[in-house]
Amino acid sequence: MAYTHDDGVFLEESFLLEIMPGIKAEHIKIYIFAKYLAQKNGGKTDLHSLADALTLDISCVREAVHSLASMGIILLGANGIISLPDKNKKTPPYTDERKSYMSGEVSTIIASDKELSDMLSLAQKILGRLLSYQAIEKLYGLYDWLGMSPELILRLLEYCVELGKKDIRYIEKVAISWNEMGISSINDAESYIQKQNYKRTYQYSIQKLFGIDTRSLTPSEQKYIDSWYALGISKELAAFAYDYAVSKTGKLAMAYINKVLVSWHETGIKTASQAQESIKNFVGQNPQTKTPATPTGKLGVYNSGRYNYDEIDALARKKLKERLGKE
């Protein structure tokens, strides 16, 4: 079922019930008018006509159109051409196969589109070099194949440069990853980048606290730190667990530290003070414990008659203050 009107715009029930509630009001307006213009012009319109008709900034229209195209409800082709998908054929907007172009085709397209030309010029400044034709073709592919707006492509380039990565193949892999995660706007990208920057800061802080900031992490170390980040374990608590574990084992034992942190997380311990109190309470309840030091449960991390817990706590707190004070 759908609402129809002579000389009006046909809105599918799936759009009204499934898509419209989850997108911006501005995008709904742009979608409806894009359909109207396309219906009036043989099934096609373009970004500039749409922006002019609605008296909107072209960047605003482009972002909306790319977002709508990523949902498969409109199609965006070369030179900003907008068309409507075949109602009888469900084709995803992007496929796993990269598009191929005829020799010189991309150069001709870019030369005829000022926004793409400007994007290319800025891209070369961001990457700090003139781009080969193959690199230009790949960048255009992000626009044509993945449906990324020029603004989003430029932010992608800035992000990769911030990571120290300027290779076009690496950039394309990140673009594909963004597409798979549904990152289709500048706002999406900024939110993702902010989270990734915090995650990298968290990782480096843990490495510094553990004294391993001068080398790369091993795969298992990376896995542990990523899991602590996902659990929301604070740097302070990780530092306390490190000093506590070294006091018990005499070395950096990531598996042991992980066991301790997971145990604390499961019992609701979020700070070093809470962890210290938990240890003291356990020792107070079990003054003569002689069980092995191997962690085997929520309280197993404390089970050992071989250690003076008051000394461990004092040492851990002292080291924790020293390490946090150096950051």
PDB file of N, CA and C in Angstrom, residues 190-269:
ATOM      1  N   GLU A 190      33.097  12.284  12.547  1.00  0.00           N
ATOM      2  CA  GLU A 190      33.662  12.970  13.710  1.00  0.00           C
ATOM      3  C   GLU A 190      33.425  12.176  14.987  1.00  0.00           C
ATOM      4  N   SER A 191      32.238  11.595  15.103  1.00  0.00           N
ATOM      5  CA  SER A 191      31.927  10.786  16.282  1.00  0.00           C
ATOM      6  C   SER A 191      32.847   9.569  16.353  1.00  0.00           C
ATOM      7  N   TYR A 192      33.036   8.914  15.209  1.00  0.00           N
ATOM      8  CA  TYR A 192      33.908   7.733  15.155  1.00  0.00           C
ATOM      9  C   TYR A 192      35.354   8.113  15.469  1.00  0.00           C
ATOM     10  N   ILE A 193      35.844   9.186  14.869  1.00  0.00           N
ATOM     11  CA  ILE A 193      37.232   9.611  15.065  1.00  0.00           C
ATOM     12  C   ILE A 193      37.483   9.987  16.522  1.00  0.00           C
ATOM     13  N   GLN A 194      36.518  10.664  17.132  1.00  0.00           N
ATOM     14  CA  GLN A 194      36.664  11.048  18.536  1.00  0.00           C
ATOM     15  C   GLN A 194      36.815   9.809  19.416  1.00  0.00           C
ATOM     16  N   LYS A 195      36.011   8.784  19.147  1.00  0.00           N
ATOM     17  CA  LYS A 195      36.089   7.544  19.927  1.00  0.00           C
ATOM     18  C   LYS A 195      37.419   6.844  19.699  1.00  0.00           C
ATOM     19  N   GLN A 196      37.881   6.820  18.439  1.00  0.00           N
ATOM     20  CA  GLN A 196      39.143   6.159  18.128  1.00  0.00           C
ATOM     21  C   GLN A 196      40.322   6.890  18.762  1.00  0.00           C
ATOM     22  N   ASN A 197      40.279   8.223  18.772  1.00  0.00           N
ATOM     23  CA  ASN A 197      41.349   8.999  19.388  1.00  0.00           C
ATOM     24  C   ASN A 197      41.424   8.735  20.883  1.00  0.00           C
ATOM     25  N   TYR A 198      40.258   8.660  21.525  1.00  0.00           N
ATOM     26  CA  TYR A 198      40.237   8.365  22.959  1.00  0.00           C
ATOM     27  C   TYR A 198      40.770   6.963  23.222  1.00  0.00           C
ATOM     28  N   LYS A 199      40.394   6.029  22.353  1.00  0.00           N
ATOM     29  CA  LYS A 199      40.849   4.654  22.518  1.00  0.00           C
ATOM     30  C   LYS A 199      42.360   4.560  22.398  1.00  0.00           C
ATOM     31  N   ARG A 200      42.953   5.293  21.437  1.00  0.00           N
ATOM     32  CA  ARG A 200      44.399   5.276  21.271  1.00  0.00           C
ATOM     33  C   ARG A 200      45.087   5.922  22.476  1.00  0.00           C
ATOM     34  N   THR A 201      44.494   7.008  23.009  1.00  0.00           N
ATOM     35  CA  THR A 201      45.045   7.661  24.197  1.00  0.00           C
ATOM     36  C   THR A 201      45.008   6.706  25.387  1.00  0.00           C
ATOM     37  N   TYR A 202      43.907   5.988  25.520  1.00  0.00           N
ATOM     38  CA  TYR A 202      43.750   5.002  26.601  1.00  0.00           C
ATOM     39  C   TYR A 202      44.818   3.925  26.482  1.00  0.00           C
ATOM     40  N   GLN A 203      45.010   3.398  25.279  1.00  0.00           N
ATOM     41  CA  GLN A 203      45.997   2.341  25.064  1.00  0.00           C
ATOM     42  C   GLN A 203      47.404   2.816  25.405  1.00  0.00           C
ATOM     43  N   TYR A 204      47.758   4.003  24.927  1.00  0.00           N
ATOM     44  CA  TYR A 204      49.111   4.513  25.190  1.00  0.00           C
ATOM     45  C   TYR A 204      49.318   4.742  26.690  1.00  0.00           C
ATOM     46  N   SER A 205      48.289   5.234  27.363  1.00  0.00           N
ATOM     47  CA  SER A 205      48.400   5.468  28.803  1.00  0.00           C
ATOM     48  C   SER A 205      48.644   4.155  29.541  1.00  0.00           C
ATOM     49  N   ILE A 206      47.941   3.099  29.133  1.00  0.00           N
ATOM     50  CA  ILE A 206      48.135   1.788  29.760  1.00  0.00           C
ATOM     51  C   ILE A 206      49.553   1.289  29.495  1.00  0.00           C
ATOM     52  N   GLN A 207      50.020   1.436  28.247  1.00  0.00           N
ATOM     53  CA  GLN A 207      51.383   1.012  27.920  1.00  0.00           C
ATOM     54  C   GLN A 207      52.404   1.760  28.789  1.00  0.00           C
ATOM     55  N   LYS A 208      52.187   3.057  28.960  1.00  0.00           N
ATOM     56  CA  LYS A 208      53.114   3.868  29.755  1.00  0.00           C
ATOM     57  C   LYS A 208      53.088   3.442  31.219  1.00  0.00           C
ATOM     58  N   LEU A 209      51.889   3.200  31.746  1.00  0.00           N
ATOM     59  CA  LEU A 209      51.756   2.771  33.129  1.00  0.00           C
ATOM     60  C   LEU A 209      52.407   1.411  33.365  1.00  0.00           C
ATOM     61  N   PHE A 210      52.368   0.558  32.341  1.00  0.00           N
ATOM     62  CA  PHE A 210      52.939  -0.787  32.444  1.00  0.00           C
ATOM     63  C   PHE A 210      54.417  -0.815  32.052  1.00  0.00           C
ATOM     64  N   GLY A 211      54.958   0.330  31.614  1.00  0.00           N
ATOM     65  CA  GLY A 211      56.359   0.392  31.236  1.00  0.00           C
ATOM     66  C   GLY A 211      56.680  -0.268  29.918  1.00  0.00           C
ATOM     67  N   ILE A 212      55.697  -0.329  29.012  1.00  0.00           N
ATOM     68  CA  ILE A 212      55.933  -0.977  27.714  1.00  0.00           C
ATOM     69  C   ILE A 212      55.571  -0.022  26.567  1.00  0.00           C
ATOM     70  N   ASP A 213      55.755   1.280  26.805  1.00  0.00           N
ATOM     71  CA  ASP A 213      55.382   2.272  25.806  1.00  0.00           C
ATOM     72  C   ASP A 213      56.441   2.468  24.727  1.00  0.00           C
ATOM     73  N   THR A 214      57.601   1.796  24.869  1.00  0.00           N
ATOM     74  CA  THR A 214      58.664   1.952  23.871  1.00  0.00           C
ATOM     75  C   THR A 214      58.663   0.829  22.838  1.00  0.00           C
ATOM     76  N   ARG A 215      57.685  -0.035  22.906  1.00  0.00           N
ATOM     77  CA  ARG A 215      57.590  -1.121  21.928  1.00  0.00           C
ATOM     78  C   ARG A 215      56.140  -1.339  21.515  1.00  0.00           C
ATOM     79  N   SER A 216      55.971  -2.107  20.449  1.00  0.00           N
ATOM     80  CA  SER A 216      54.618  -2.427  19.992  1.00  0.00           C
ATOM     81  C   SER A 216      54.014  -3.503  20.886  1.00  0.00           C
ATOM     82  N   LEU A 217      52.706  -3.485  20.991  1.00  0.00           N
ATOM     83  CA  LEU A 217      52.018  -4.507  21.776  1.00  0.00           C
ATOM     84  C   LEU A 217      52.011  -5.838  21.038  1.00  0.00           C
ATOM     85  N   THR A 218      52.046  -6.915  21.794  1.00  0.00           N
ATOM     86  CA  THR A 218      51.849  -8.228  21.188  1.00  0.00           C
ATOM     87  C   THR A 218      50.353  -8.393  20.915  1.00  0.00           C
ATOM     88  N   PRO A 219      49.958  -9.327  20.056  1.00  0.00           N
ATOM     89  CA  PRO A 219      48.528  -9.527  19.781  1.00  0.00           C
ATOM     90  C   PRO A 219      47.711  -9.786  21.044  1.00  0.00           C
ATOM     91  N   SER A 220      48.254 -10.582  21.984  1.00  0.00           N
ATOM     92  CA  SER A 220      47.500 -10.880  23.203  1.00  0.00           C
ATOM     93  C   SER A 220      47.388  -9.642  24.089  1.00  0.00           C
ATOM     94  N   GLU A 221      48.460  -8.839  24.161  1.00  0.00           N
ATOM     95  CA  GLU A 221      48.404  -7.598  24.943  1.00  0.00           C
ATOM     96  C   GLU A 221      47.379  -6.641  24.361  1.00  0.00           C
ATOM     97  N   GLN A 222      47.343  -6.531  23.039  1.00  0.00           N
ATOM     98  CA  GLN A 222      46.370  -5.669  22.366  1.00  0.00           C
ATOM     99  C   GLN A 222      44.951  -6.128  22.672  1.00  0.00           C
ATOM    100  N   LYS A 223      44.760  -7.438  22.653  1.00  0.00           N
ATOM    101  CA  LYS A 223      43.432  -7.998  22.925  1.00  0.00           C
ATOM    102  C   LYS A 223      42.987  -7.670  24.344  1.00  0.00           C
ATOM    103  N   TYR A 224      43.897  -7.826  25.307  1.00  0.00           N
ATOM    104  CA  TYR A 224      43.545  -7.538  26.698  1.00  0.00           C
ATOM    105  C   TYR A 224      43.183  -6.062  26.881  1.00  0.00           C
ATOM    106  N   ILE A 225      44.030  -5.170  26.370  1.00  0.00           N
ATOM    107  CA  ILE A 225      43.786  -3.734  26.556  1.00  0.00           C
ATOM    108  C   ILE A 225      42.497  -3.308  25.861  1.00  0.00           C
ATOM    109  N   ASP A 226      42.243  -3.848  24.666  1.00  0.00           N
ATOM    110  CA  ASP A 226      40.984  -3.544  23.966  1.00  0.00           C
ATOM    111  C   ASP A 226      39.784  -3.985  24.801  1.00  0.00           C
ATOM    112  N   SER A 227      39.900  -5.144  25.451  1.00  0.00           N
ATOM    113  CA  SER A 227      38.782  -5.646  26.261  1.00  0.00           C
ATOM    114  C   SER A 227      38.569  -4.779  27.496  1.00  0.00           C
ATOM    115  N   TRP A 228      39.666  -4.249  28.096  1.00  0.00           N
ATOM    116  CA  TRP A 228      39.518  -3.367  29.256  1.00  0.00           C
ATOM    117  C   TRP A 228      38.849  -2.055  28.855  1.00  0.00           C
ATOM    118  N   TYR A 229      39.226  -1.567  27.679  1.00  0.00           N
ATOM    119  CA  TYR A 229      38.602  -0.344  27.170  1.00  0.00           C
ATOM    120  C   TYR A 229      37.101  -0.571  26.973  1.00  0.00           C
ATOM    121  N   ALA A 230      36.755  -1.716  26.387  1.00  0.00           N
ATOM    122  CA  ALA A 230      35.350  -2.031  26.131  1.00  0.00           C
ATOM    123  C   ALA A 230      34.565  -2.171  27.431  1.00  0.00           C
ATOM    124  N   LEU A 231      35.209  -2.664  28.483  1.00  0.00           N
ATOM    125  CA  LEU A 231      34.540  -2.835  29.779  1.00  0.00           C
ATOM    126  C   LEU A 231      34.445  -1.520  30.554  1.00  0.00           C
ATOM    127  N   GLY A 232      35.176  -0.501  30.091  1.00  0.00           N
ATOM    128  CA  GLY A 232      35.152   0.782  30.787  1.00  0.00           C
ATOM    129  C   GLY A 232      36.041   0.820  32.009  1.00  0.00           C
ATOM    130  N   ILE A 233      37.072  -0.020  32.028  1.00  0.00           N
ATOM    131  CA  ILE A 233      38.001  -0.048  33.163  1.00  0.00           C
ATOM    132  C   ILE A 233      38.900   1.185  33.110  1.00  0.00           C
ATOM    133  N   SER A 234      38.978   1.913  34.209  1.00  0.00           N
ATOM    134  CA  SER A 234      39.745   3.158  34.241  1.00  0.00           C
ATOM    135  C   SER A 234      41.251   2.881  34.210  1.00  0.00           C
ATOM    136  N   LYS A 235      42.006   3.900  33.783  1.00  0.00           N
ATOM    137  CA  LYS A 235      43.467   3.786  33.771  1.00  0.00           C
ATOM    138  C   LYS A 235      43.992   3.627  35.192  1.00  0.00           C
ATOM    139  N   GLU A 236      43.355   4.297  36.132  1.00  0.00           N
ATOM    140  CA  GLU A 236      43.765   4.214  37.533  1.00  0.00           C
ATOM    141  C   GLU A 236      43.645   2.783  38.045  1.00  0.00           C
ATOM    142  N   LEU A 237      42.523   2.136  37.745  1.00  0.00           N
ATOM    143  CA  LEU A 237      42.302   0.773  38.216  1.00  0.00           C
ATOM    144  C   LEU A 237      43.254  -0.204  37.525  1.00  0.00           C
ATOM    145  N   ALA A 238      43.507   0.013  36.233  1.00  0.00           N
ATOM    146  CA  ALA A 238      44.445  -0.850  35.503  1.00  0.00           C
ATOM    147  C   ALA A 238      45.846  -0.717  36.092  1.00  0.00           C
ATOM    148  N   ALA A 239      46.256   0.504  36.458  1.00  0.00           N
ATOM    149  CA  ALA A 239      47.568   0.727  37.051  1.00  0.00           C
ATOM    150  C   ALA A 239      47.676   0.033  38.408  1.00  0.00           C
ATOM    151  N   PHE A 240      46.601   0.092  39.190  1.00  0.00           N
ATOM    152  CA  PHE A 240      46.598  -0.559  40.499  1.00  0.00           C
ATOM    153  C   PHE A 240      46.697  -2.072  40.327  1.00  0.00           C
ATOM    154  N   ALA A 241      45.971  -2.611  39.355  1.00  0.00           N
ATOM    155  CA  ALA A 241      46.005  -4.055  39.092  1.00  0.00           C
ATOM    156  C   ALA A 241      47.395  -4.488  38.646  1.00  0.00           C
ATOM    157  N   TYR A 242      48.043  -3.629  37.861  1.00  0.00           N
ATOM    158  CA  TYR A 242      49.403  -3.936  37.394  1.00  0.00           C
ATOM    159  C   TYR A 242      50.366  -4.048  38.572  1.00  0.00           C
ATOM    160  N   ASP A 243      50.378  -3.030  39.434  1.00  0.00           N
ATOM    161  CA  ASP A 243      51.298  -3.047  40.566  1.00  0.00           C
ATOM    162  C   ASP A 243      50.965  -4.178  41.528  1.00  0.00           C
ATOM    163  N   TYR A 244      49.692  -4.438  41.701  1.00  0.00           N
ATOM    164  CA  TYR A 244      49.273  -5.535  42.583  1.00  0.00           C
ATOM    165  C   TYR A 244      49.744  -6.874  42.021  1.00  0.00           C
ATOM    166  N   ALA A 245      49.563  -7.060  40.702  1.00  0.00           N
ATOM    167  CA  ALA A 245      49.949  -8.324  40.076  1.00  0.00           C
ATOM    168  C   ALA A 245      51.462  -8.523  40.074  1.00  0.00           C
ATOM    169  N   VAL A 246      52.228  -7.441  39.829  1.00  0.00           N
ATOM    170  CA  VAL A 246      53.694  -7.548  39.854  1.00  0.00           C
ATOM    171  C   VAL A 246      54.167  -7.915  41.258  1.00  0.00           C
ATOM    172  N   SER A 247      53.509  -7.364  42.275  1.00  0.00           N
ATOM    173  CA  SER A 247      53.873  -7.687  43.650  1.00  0.00           C
ATOM    174  C   SER A 247      53.638  -9.163  43.946  1.00  0.00           C
ATOM    175  N   LYS A 248      52.671  -9.765  43.265  1.00  0.00           N
ATOM    176  CA  LYS A 248      52.350 -11.171  43.513  1.00  0.00           C
ATOM    177  C   LYS A 248      53.163 -12.113  42.641  1.00  0.00           C
ATOM    178  N   THR A 249      53.456 -11.675  41.417  1.00  0.00           N
ATOM    179  CA  THR A 249      54.115 -12.586  40.471  1.00  0.00           C
ATOM    180  C   THR A 249      55.561 -12.225  40.181  1.00  0.00           C
ATOM    181  N   GLY A 250      55.928 -10.974  40.475  1.00  0.00           N
ATOM    182  CA  GLY A 250      57.287 -10.533  40.216  1.00  0.00           C
ATOM    183  C   GLY A 250      57.561 -10.154  38.781  1.00  0.00           C
ATOM    184  N   LYS A 251      56.519 -10.058  37.959  1.00  0.00           N
ATOM    185  CA  LYS A 251      56.714  -9.719  36.550  1.00  0.00           C
ATOM    186  C   LYS A 251      55.422  -9.151  35.954  1.00  0.00           C
ATOM    187  N   LEU A 252      55.535  -8.642  34.733  1.00  0.00           N
ATOM    188  CA  LEU A 252      54.357  -8.189  34.001  1.00  0.00           C
ATOM    189  C   LEU A 252      53.637  -9.424  33.473  1.00  0.00           C
ATOM    190  N   ALA A 253      52.499  -9.730  34.057  1.00  0.00           N
ATOM    191  CA  ALA A 253      51.739 -10.917  33.673  1.00  0.00           C
ATOM    192  C   ALA A 253      50.362 -10.459  33.199  1.00  0.00           C
ATOM    193  N   MET A 254      50.231 -10.239  31.906  1.00  0.00           N
ATOM    194  CA  MET A 254      48.991  -9.667  31.366  1.00  0.00           C
ATOM    195  C   MET A 254      47.776 -10.556  31.638  1.00  0.00           C
ATOM    196  N   ALA A 255      47.952 -11.861  31.538  1.00  0.00           N
ATOM    197  CA  ALA A 255      46.827 -12.771  31.780  1.00  0.00           C
ATOM    198  C   ALA A 255      46.351 -12.655  33.224  1.00  0.00           C
ATOM    199  N   TYR A 256      47.308 -12.534  34.154  1.00  0.00           N
ATOM    200  CA  TYR A 256      46.966 -12.393  35.560  1.00  0.00           C
ATOM    201  C   TYR A 256      46.262 -11.055  35.805  1.00  0.00           C
ATOM    202  N   ILE A 257      46.826  -9.978  35.249  1.00  0.00           N
ATOM    203  CA  ILE A 257      46.214  -8.656  35.392  1.00  0.00           C
ATOM    204  C   ILE A 257      44.787  -8.675  34.845  1.00  0.00           C
ATOM    205  N   ASN A 258      44.616  -9.317  33.707  1.00  0.00           N
ATOM    206  CA  ASN A 258      43.288  -9.405  33.099  1.00  0.00           C
ATOM    207  C   ASN A 258      42.322 -10.147  34.022  1.00  0.00           C
ATOM    208  N   LYS A 259      42.790 -11.244  34.632  1.00  0.00           N
ATOM    209  CA  LYS A 259      41.944 -12.003  35.549  1.00  0.00           C
ATOM    210  C   LYS A 259      41.506 -11.143  36.725  1.00  0.00           C
ATOM    211  N   VAL A 260      42.447 -10.374  37.253  1.00  0.00           N
ATOM    212  CA  VAL A 260      42.142  -9.487  38.374  1.00  0.00           C
ATOM    213  C   VAL A 260      41.127  -8.425  37.965  1.00  0.00           C
ATOM    214  N   LEU A 261      41.355  -7.778  36.829  1.00  0.00           N
ATOM    215  CA  LEU A 261      40.465  -6.697  36.379  1.00  0.00           C
ATOM    216  C   LEU A 261      39.070  -7.212  36.052  1.00  0.00           C
ATOM    217  N   VAL A 262      38.985  -8.356  35.405  1.00  0.00           N
ATOM    218  CA  VAL A 262      37.677  -8.939  35.091  1.00  0.00           C
ATOM    219  C   VAL A 262      36.932  -9.287  36.378  1.00  0.00           C
ATOM    220  N   SER A 263      37.674  -9.837  37.359  1.00  0.00           N
ATOM    221  CA  SER A 263      37.067 -10.166  38.645  1.00  0.00           C
ATOM    222  C   SER A 263      36.527  -8.918  39.325  1.00  0.00           C
ATOM    223  N   TRP A 264      37.307  -7.847  39.330  1.00  0.00           N
ATOM    224  CA  TRP A 264      36.853  -6.598  39.936  1.00  0.00           C
ATOM    225  C   TRP A 264      35.648  -6.031  39.187  1.00  0.00           C
ATOM    226  N   HIS A 265      35.701  -6.089  37.862  1.00  0.00           N
ATOM    227  CA  HIS A 265      34.580  -5.579  37.067  1.00  0.00           C
ATOM    228  C   HIS A 265      33.294  -6.333  37.395  1.00  0.00           C
ATOM    229  N   GLU A 266      33.392  -7.652  37.528  1.00  0.00           N
ATOM    230  CA  GLU A 266      32.205  -8.472  37.794  1.00  0.00           C
ATOM    231  C   GLU A 266      31.617  -8.206  39.176  1.00  0.00           C
ATOM    232  N   THR A 267      32.454  -7.741  40.108  1.00  0.00           N
ATOM    233  CA  THR A 267      31.963  -7.452  41.455  1.00  0.00           C
ATOM    234  C   THR A 267      31.682  -5.960  41.663  1.00  0.00           C
ATOM    235  N   GLY A 268      31.734  -5.182  40.566  1.00  0.00           N
ATOM    236  CA  GLY A 268      31.363  -3.777  40.638  1.00  0.00           C
ATOM    237  C   GLY A 268      32.450  -2.851  41.139  1.00  0.00           C
ATOM    238  N   ILE A 269      33.681  -3.325  41.196  1.00  0.00           N
ATOM    239  CA  ILE A 269      34.800  -2.490  41.642  1.00  0.00           C
ATOM    240  C   ILE A 269      35.280  -1.626  40.484  1.00  0.00           C
TER     241      ILE A 269
END
